[in-house]
Short mmCIF file of C-alpha atoms in Angstrom, two decimals:
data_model
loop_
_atom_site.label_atom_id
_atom_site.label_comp_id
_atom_site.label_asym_id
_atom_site.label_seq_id
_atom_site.Cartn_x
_atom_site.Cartn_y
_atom_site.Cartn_z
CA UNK A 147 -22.97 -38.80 82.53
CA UNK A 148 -19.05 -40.15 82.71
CA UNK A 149 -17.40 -40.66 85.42
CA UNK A 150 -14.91 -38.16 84.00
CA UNK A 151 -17.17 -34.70 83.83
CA UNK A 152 -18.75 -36.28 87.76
CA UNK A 153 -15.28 -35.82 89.12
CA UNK A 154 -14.79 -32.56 87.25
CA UNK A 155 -18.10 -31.32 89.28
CA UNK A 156 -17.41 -32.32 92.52
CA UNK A 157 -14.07 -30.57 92.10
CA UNK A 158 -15.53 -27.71 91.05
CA UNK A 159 -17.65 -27.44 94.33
CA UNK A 160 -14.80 -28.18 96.58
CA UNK A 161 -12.01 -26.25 95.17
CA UNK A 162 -11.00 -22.79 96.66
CA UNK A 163 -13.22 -20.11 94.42
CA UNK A 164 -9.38 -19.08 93.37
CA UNK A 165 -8.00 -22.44 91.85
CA UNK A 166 -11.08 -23.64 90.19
CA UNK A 167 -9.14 -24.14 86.70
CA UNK A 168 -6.45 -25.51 88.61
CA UNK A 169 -9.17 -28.56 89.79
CA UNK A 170 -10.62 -29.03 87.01
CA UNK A 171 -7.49 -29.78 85.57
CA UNK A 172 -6.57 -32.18 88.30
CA UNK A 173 -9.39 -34.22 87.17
CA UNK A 174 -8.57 -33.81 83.52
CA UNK A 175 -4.96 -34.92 84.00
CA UNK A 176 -5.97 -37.95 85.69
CA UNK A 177 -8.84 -39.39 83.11
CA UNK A 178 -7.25 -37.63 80.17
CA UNK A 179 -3.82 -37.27 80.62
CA UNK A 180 -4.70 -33.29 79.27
CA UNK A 181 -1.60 -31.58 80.89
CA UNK A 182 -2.22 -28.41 79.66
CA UNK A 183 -5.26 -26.20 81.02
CA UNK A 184 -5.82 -22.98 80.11
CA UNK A 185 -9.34 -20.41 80.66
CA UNK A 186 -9.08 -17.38 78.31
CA UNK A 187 -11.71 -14.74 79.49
CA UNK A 188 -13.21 -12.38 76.63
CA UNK A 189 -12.10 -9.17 77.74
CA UNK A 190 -15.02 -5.85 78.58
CA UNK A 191 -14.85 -4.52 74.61
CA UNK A 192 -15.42 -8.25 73.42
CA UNK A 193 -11.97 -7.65 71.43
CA UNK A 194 -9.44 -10.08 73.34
CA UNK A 195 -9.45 -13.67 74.95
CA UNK A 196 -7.05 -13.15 78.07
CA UNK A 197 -5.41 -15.68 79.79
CA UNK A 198 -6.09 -16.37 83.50
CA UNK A 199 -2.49 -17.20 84.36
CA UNK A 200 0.13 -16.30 81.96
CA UNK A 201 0.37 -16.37 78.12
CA UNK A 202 -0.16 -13.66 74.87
CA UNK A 203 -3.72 -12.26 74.69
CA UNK A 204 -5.90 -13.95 71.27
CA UNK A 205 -6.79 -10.96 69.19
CA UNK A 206 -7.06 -12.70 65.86
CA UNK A 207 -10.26 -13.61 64.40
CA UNK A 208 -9.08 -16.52 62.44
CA UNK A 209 -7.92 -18.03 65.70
CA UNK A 210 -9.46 -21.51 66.75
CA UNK A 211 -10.24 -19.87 70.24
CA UNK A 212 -12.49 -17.22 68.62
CA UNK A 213 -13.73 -20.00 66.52
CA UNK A 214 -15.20 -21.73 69.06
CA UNK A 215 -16.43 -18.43 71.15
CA UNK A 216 -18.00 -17.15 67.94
CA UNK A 217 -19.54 -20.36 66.58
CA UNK A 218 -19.88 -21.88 70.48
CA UNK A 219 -18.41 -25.45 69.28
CA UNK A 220 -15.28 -27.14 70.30
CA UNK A 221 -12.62 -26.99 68.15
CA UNK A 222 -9.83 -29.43 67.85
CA UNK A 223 -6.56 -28.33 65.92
CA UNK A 224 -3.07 -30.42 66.30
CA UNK A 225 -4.05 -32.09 69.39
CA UNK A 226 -5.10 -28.49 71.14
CA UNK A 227 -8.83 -28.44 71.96
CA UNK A 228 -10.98 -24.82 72.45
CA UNK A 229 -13.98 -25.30 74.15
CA UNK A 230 -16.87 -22.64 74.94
CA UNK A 231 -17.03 -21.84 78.19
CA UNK A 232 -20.75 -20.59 78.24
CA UNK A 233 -23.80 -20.39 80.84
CA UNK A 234 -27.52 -19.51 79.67
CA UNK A 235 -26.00 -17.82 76.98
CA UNK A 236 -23.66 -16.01 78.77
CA UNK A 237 -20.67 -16.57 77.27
CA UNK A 238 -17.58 -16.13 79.14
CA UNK A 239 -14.66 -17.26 77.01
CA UNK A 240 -13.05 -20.72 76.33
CA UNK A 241 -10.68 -22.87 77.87
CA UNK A 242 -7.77 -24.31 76.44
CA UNK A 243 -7.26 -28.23 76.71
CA UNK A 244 -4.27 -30.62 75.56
CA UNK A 245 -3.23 -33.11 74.30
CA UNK A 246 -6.70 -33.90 73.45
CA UNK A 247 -7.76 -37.03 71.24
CA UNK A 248 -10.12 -36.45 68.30
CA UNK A 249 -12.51 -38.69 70.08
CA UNK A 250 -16.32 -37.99 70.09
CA UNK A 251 -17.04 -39.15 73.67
CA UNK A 252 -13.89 -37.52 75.11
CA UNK A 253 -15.03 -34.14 73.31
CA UNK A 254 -18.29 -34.36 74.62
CA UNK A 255 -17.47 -34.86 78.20
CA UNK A 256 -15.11 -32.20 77.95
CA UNK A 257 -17.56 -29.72 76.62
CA UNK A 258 -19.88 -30.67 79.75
CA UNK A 259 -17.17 -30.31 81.84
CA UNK A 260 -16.26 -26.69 80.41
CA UNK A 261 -19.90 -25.96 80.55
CA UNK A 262 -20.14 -26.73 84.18
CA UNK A 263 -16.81 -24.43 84.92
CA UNK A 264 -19.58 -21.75 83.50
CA UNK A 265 -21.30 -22.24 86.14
CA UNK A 266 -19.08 -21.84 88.82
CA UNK A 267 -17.51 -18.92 87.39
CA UNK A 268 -20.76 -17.41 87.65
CA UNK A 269 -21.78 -18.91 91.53
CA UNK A 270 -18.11 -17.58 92.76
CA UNK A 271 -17.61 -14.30 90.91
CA UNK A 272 -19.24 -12.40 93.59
CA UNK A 273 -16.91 -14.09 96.26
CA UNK A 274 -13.80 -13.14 94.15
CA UNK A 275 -11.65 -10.50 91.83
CA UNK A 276 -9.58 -13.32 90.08
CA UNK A 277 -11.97 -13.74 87.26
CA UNK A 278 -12.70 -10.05 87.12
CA UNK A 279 -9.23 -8.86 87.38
CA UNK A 280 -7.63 -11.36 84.34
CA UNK A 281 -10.60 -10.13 82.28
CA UNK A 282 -9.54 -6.79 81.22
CA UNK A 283 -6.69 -6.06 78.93
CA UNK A 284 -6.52 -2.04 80.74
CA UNK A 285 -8.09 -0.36 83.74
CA UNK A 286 -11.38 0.22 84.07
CA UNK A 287 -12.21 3.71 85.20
CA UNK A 288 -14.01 3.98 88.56
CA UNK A 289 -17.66 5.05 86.58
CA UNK A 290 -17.09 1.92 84.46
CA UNK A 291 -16.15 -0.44 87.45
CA UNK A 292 -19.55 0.79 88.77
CA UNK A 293 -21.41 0.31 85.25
CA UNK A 294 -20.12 -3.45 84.62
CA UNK A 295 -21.31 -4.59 88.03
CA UNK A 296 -24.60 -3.29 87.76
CA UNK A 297 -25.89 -5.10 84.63
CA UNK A 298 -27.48 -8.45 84.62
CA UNK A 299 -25.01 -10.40 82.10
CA UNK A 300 -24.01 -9.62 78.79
CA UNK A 301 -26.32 -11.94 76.38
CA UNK A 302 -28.99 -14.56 77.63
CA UNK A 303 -30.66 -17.06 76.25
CA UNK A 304 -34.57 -18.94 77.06
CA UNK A 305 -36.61 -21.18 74.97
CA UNK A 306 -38.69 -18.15 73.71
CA UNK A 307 -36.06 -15.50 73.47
CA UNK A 308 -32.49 -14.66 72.82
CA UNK A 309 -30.65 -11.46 73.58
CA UNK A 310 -27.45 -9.41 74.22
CA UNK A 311 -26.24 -6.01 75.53
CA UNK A 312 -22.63 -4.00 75.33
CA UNK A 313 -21.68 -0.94 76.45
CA UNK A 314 -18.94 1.51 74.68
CA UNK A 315 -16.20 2.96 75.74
CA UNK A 316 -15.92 -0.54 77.71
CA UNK A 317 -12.94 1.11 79.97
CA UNK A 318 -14.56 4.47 80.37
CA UNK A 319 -17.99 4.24 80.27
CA UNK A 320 -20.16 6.33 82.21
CA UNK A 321 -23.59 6.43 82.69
CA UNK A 322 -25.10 4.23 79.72
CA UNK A 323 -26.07 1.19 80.64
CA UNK A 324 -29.12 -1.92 80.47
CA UNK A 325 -31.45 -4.04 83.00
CA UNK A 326 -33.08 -7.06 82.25
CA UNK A 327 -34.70 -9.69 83.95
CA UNK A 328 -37.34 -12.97 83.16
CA UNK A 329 -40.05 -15.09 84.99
CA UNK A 330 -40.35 -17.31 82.54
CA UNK A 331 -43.83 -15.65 81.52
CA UNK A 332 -42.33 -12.17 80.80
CA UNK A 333 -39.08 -10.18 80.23
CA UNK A 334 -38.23 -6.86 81.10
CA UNK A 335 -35.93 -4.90 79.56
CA UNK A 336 -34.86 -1.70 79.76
CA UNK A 337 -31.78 0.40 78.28
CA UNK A 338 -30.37 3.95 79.73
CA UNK A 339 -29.26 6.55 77.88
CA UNK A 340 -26.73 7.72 80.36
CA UNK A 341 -26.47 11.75 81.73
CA UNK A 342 -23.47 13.69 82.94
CA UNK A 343 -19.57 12.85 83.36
CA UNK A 344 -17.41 10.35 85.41
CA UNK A 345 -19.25 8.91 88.57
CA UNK A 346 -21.88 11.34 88.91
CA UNK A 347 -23.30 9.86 85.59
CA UNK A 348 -22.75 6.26 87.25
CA UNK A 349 -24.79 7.38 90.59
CA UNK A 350 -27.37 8.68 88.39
CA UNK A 351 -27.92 5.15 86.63
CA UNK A 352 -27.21 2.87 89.39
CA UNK A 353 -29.96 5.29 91.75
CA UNK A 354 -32.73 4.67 88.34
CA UNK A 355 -31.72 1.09 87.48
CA UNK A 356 -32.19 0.22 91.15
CA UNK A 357 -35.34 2.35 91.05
CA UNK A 358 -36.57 0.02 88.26
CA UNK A 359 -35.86 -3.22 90.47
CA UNK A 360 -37.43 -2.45 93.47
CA UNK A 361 -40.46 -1.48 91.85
CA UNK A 362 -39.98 -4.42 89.64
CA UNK A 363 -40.20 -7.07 91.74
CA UNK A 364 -42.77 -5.55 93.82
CA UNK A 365 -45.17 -6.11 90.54
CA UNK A 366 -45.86 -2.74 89.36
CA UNK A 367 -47.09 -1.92 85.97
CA UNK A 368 -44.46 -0.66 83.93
CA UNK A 369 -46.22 2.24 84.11
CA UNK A 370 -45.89 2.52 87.77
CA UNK A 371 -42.32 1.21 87.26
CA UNK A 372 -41.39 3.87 85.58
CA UNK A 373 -43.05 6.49 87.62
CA UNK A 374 -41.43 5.37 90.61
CA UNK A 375 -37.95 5.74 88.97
CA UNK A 376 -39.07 9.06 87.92
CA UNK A 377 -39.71 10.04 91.44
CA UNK A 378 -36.53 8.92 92.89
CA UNK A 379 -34.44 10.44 90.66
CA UNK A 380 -36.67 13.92 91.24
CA UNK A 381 -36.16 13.81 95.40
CA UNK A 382 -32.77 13.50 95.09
CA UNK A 383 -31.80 15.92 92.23
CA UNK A 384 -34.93 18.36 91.72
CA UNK A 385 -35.13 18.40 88.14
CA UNK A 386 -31.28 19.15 87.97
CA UNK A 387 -29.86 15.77 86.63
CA UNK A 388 -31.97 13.05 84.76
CA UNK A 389 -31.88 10.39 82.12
CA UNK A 390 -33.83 9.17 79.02
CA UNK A 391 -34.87 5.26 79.23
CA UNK A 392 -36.92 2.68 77.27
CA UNK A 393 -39.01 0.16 79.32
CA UNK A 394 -40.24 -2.64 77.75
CA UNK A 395 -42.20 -5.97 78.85
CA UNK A 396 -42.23 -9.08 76.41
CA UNK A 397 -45.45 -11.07 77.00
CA UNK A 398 -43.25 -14.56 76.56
CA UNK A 399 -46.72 -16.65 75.46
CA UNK A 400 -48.41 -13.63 72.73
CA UNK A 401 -45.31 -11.67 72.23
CA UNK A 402 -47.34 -8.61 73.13
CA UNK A 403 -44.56 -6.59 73.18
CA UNK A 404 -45.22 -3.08 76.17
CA UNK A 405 -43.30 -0.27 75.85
CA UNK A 406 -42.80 3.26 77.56
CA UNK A 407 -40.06 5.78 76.59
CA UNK A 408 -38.93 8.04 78.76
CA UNK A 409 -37.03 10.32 76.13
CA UNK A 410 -35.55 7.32 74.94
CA UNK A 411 -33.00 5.33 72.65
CA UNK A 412 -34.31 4.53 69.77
CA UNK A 413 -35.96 1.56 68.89
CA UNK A 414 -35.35 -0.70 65.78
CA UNK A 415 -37.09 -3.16 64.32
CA UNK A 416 -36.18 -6.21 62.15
CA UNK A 417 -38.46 -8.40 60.28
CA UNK A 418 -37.65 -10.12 57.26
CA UNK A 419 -35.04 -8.17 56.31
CA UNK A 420 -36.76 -4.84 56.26
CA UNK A 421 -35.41 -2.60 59.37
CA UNK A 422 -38.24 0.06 60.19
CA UNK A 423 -37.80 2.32 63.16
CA UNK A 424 -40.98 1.49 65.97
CA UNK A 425 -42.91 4.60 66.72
CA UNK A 426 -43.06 5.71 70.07
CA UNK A 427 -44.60 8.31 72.36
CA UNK A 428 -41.57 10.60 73.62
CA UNK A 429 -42.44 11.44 77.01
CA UNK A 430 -40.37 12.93 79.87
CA UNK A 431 -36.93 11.34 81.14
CA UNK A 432 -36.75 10.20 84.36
CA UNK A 433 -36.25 13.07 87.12
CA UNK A 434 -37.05 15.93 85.04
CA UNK A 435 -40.58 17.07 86.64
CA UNK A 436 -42.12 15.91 89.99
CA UNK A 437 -44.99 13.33 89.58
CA UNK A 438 -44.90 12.83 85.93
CA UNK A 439 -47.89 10.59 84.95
CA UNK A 440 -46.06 8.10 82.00
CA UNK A 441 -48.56 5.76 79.73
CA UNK A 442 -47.44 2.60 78.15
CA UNK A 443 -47.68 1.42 74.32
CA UNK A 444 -48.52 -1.91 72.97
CA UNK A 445 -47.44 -3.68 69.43
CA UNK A 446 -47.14 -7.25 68.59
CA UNK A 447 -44.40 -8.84 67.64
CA UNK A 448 -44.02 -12.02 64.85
CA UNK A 449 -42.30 -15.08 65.30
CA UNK A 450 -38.18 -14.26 64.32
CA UNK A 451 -38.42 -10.71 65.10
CA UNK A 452 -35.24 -8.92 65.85
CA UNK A 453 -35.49 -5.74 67.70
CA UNK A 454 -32.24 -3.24 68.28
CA UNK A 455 -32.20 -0.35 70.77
CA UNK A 456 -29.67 1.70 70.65
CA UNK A 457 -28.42 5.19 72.31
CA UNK A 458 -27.87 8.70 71.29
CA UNK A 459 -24.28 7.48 71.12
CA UNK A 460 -24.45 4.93 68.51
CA UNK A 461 -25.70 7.50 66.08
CA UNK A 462 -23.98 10.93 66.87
CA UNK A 463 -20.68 8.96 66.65
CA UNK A 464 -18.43 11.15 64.44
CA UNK A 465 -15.71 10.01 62.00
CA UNK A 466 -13.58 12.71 59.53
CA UNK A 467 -16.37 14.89 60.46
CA UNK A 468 -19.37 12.90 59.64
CA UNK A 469 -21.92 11.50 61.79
CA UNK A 470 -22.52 7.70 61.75
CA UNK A 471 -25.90 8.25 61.93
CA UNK A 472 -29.64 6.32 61.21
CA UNK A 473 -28.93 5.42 57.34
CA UNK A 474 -25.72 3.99 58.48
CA UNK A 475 -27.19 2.21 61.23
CA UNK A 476 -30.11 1.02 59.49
CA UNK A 477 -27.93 -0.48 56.35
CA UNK A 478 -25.79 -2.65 58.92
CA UNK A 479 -28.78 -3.93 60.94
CA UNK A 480 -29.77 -5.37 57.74
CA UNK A 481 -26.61 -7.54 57.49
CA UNK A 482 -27.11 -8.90 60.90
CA UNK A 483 -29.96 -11.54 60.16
CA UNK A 484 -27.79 -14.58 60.60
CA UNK A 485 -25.98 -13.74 63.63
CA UNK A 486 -26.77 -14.56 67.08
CA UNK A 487 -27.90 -11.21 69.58
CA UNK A 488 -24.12 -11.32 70.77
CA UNK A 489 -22.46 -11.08 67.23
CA UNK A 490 -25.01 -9.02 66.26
CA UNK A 491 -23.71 -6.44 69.25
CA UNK A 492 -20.42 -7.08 68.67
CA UNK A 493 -20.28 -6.24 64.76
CA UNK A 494 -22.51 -3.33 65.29
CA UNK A 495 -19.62 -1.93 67.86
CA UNK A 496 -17.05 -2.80 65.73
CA UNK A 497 -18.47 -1.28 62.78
CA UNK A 498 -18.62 1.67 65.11
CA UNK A 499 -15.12 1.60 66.39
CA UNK A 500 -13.70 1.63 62.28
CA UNK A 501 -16.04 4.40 61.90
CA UNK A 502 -14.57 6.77 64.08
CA UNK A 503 -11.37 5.21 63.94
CA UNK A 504 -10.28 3.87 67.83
CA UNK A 505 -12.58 3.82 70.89
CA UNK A 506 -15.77 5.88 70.93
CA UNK A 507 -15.92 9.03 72.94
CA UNK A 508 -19.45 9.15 74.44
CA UNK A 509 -21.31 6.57 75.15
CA UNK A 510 -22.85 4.26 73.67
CA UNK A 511 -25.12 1.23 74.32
CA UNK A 512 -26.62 -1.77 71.83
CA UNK A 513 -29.30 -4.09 73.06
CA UNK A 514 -30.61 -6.97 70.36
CA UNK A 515 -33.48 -9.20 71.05
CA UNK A 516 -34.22 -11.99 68.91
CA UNK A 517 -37.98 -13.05 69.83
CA UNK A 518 -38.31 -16.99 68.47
CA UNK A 519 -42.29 -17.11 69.83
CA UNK A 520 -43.88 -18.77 72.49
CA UNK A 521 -42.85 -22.35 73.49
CA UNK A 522 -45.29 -25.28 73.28
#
């Protein structure tokens, strides 16, 4: 490793949480002579690159900072460098570097260095609003505040797996939302078909996704998992609120794939190009009846299988009149083969979005999952 991205490390573990751009580009000015530093945040609808300091938000596909967030590879243009500024798959933006020489060991150390500023963002973000704040190009709403900060990331990716997550209206969404979580031997993953308006809806999730942890981690069956959620949601509310949600447990070494749905989204699955929906045994949502016994499914999935879930939201959206719908769904999952889980989100929403022409109105929640088979 240079001497270059070790200085750019230890900066990044002694700078104030607030000015960690600003050391990092101490260190770059210094080995580099780079004068010009720049992080650009993608924004909560995964529409906008924003600026941490000042400067025009990136909207433009074509641009060389969506190049490199979309493709996650530097890009040099006229002496201005874009670099992905990604963790585990979680990508976070890019940051903005120059002059810059078209030099192969200079663009390499800077990519490690921009990868390590990944990092950090993610070890300080709990510590501080600066990142959060210069990441969204409106207000959030108080449910949606709420939402955001209770999901796990936005994509992720592991030797055996790759996957992603959005939820719609970004600003305003309420109670939709997704949980996941790995041990290197399974995955869990579940997506929540949200219930009710403003931040009752957002109580309602947070009370069920928590639910789902704590029984989690204790090592419950996904059975028992979801029974326990069930329960919670029931002492509290009596039967009067509750939510649809699909649990699911990825065997990481057979890619025995364990389901239960709990009135859920729907499941979709992708396999060479043919998109078929998964049947599944509709039981109860969570908190509808006291002690509700749930039973889990089983199917196996193949090497470079791509499965979607999706909410009631996706496919009641409603343009001049006409519902988006499963055969519109169905013909654009098709399409995304070649993307990566994250693009694959992404294109789905923003097929969406020119569908009903502006933001949606209910929402809505996509969750891909590429499964690449067990590691050697």
């Amino acid at each position: 490793m240079s001497e270059p991205v070790n200085q750019a490390r230890r900066a990044l573990n002694e700078t104030p949480a607030d000015r960690l751009v600003g050391g990092v580009g101490d260190v770059l000015v210094r080995s580099y002579g780079i004068t010009d530093v720049e992080l650009y945040q993608v924004d909560y609808r995964l529409s906008e690159l924003l600026p941490l300091t000042e400067g025009d938000p990136i909207t433009s596909p074509g641009h060389p900072a969506w190049r490199a967030f979309d493709h996650q590879s530097p890009t040099l243009t006229d002496g201005t460098a874009w670099f992905p500024v990604t963790m585990r798959g979680e990508r976070r933006g890019v940051l903005c570097l120059s002059p810059v020489p078209d030099d192969r060991e200079v663009l390499a150390a800077l990519a490690e260095i921009s990868t390590a500023l990944a990092h950090e963002l993610a070890a300080v973000s709990a510590g501080t609003d600066v990142y959060r704040a210069a990441r969204r190009a409106q207000r959030l709403t108080l449910a949606a505040e709420m939402q955001w900060d209770l999901l796990p990331g936005r994509s992720r990716i592991r030797p055996s797996f790759s996957l992603a997550g959005q939820l719609e209206p970004a600003y305003a969404v309420r109670g939709g939302s997704f949980d996941w979580s790995d041990d290197g031997q399974r995955l869990w993953l579940s997506t929540i078909n949200g219930s009710g308006e403003g931040v009752a809806a957002s109580l309602l999730t947070s009370l069920a996704t928590h639910a789902l942890r704590n029984a989690r981690r204790a090592g419950l069956s996904l059975a028992d998992q979801t029974a326990l959620a069930d329960q919670a949601l029931y002492d509290l509310y009596r039967g009067e609120q509750h939510l649809s949600a699909l649990l699911m447990e990825l065997d990481l070494r057979s890619g025995t794939m364990t389901v239960v749905d709990a009135g859920s989204p729907r499941l979709v699955l992708l396999r060479d190009g043919e998109v078929t929906e998964q049947p599944l045994e509709a039981q109860f949502p969570l908190g509808m009846f006291e002690a509700t016994d749930y039973h889990e499914q089983k199917f196996p999935l193949e090497r470079g299988d791509r499965i979607f879930v999706v909410s009631d939201g996706v496919l009641e959206a409603t343009g001049q009149h006409v519902r988006y719908g499963e055969t519109a769904l169905d013909r654009f999952l098709r399409r995304t083969g070649p993307m990566a889980p994250l693009d694959a989100v992404r294109s789905l929403i923003g097929d969406l979005r020119a569908f009903v022409a502006g933001d949606l109105v209910n929402d809505a929640v996509v969750v891909c999952l590429d499964w690449t088979g067990p590691q050697p």
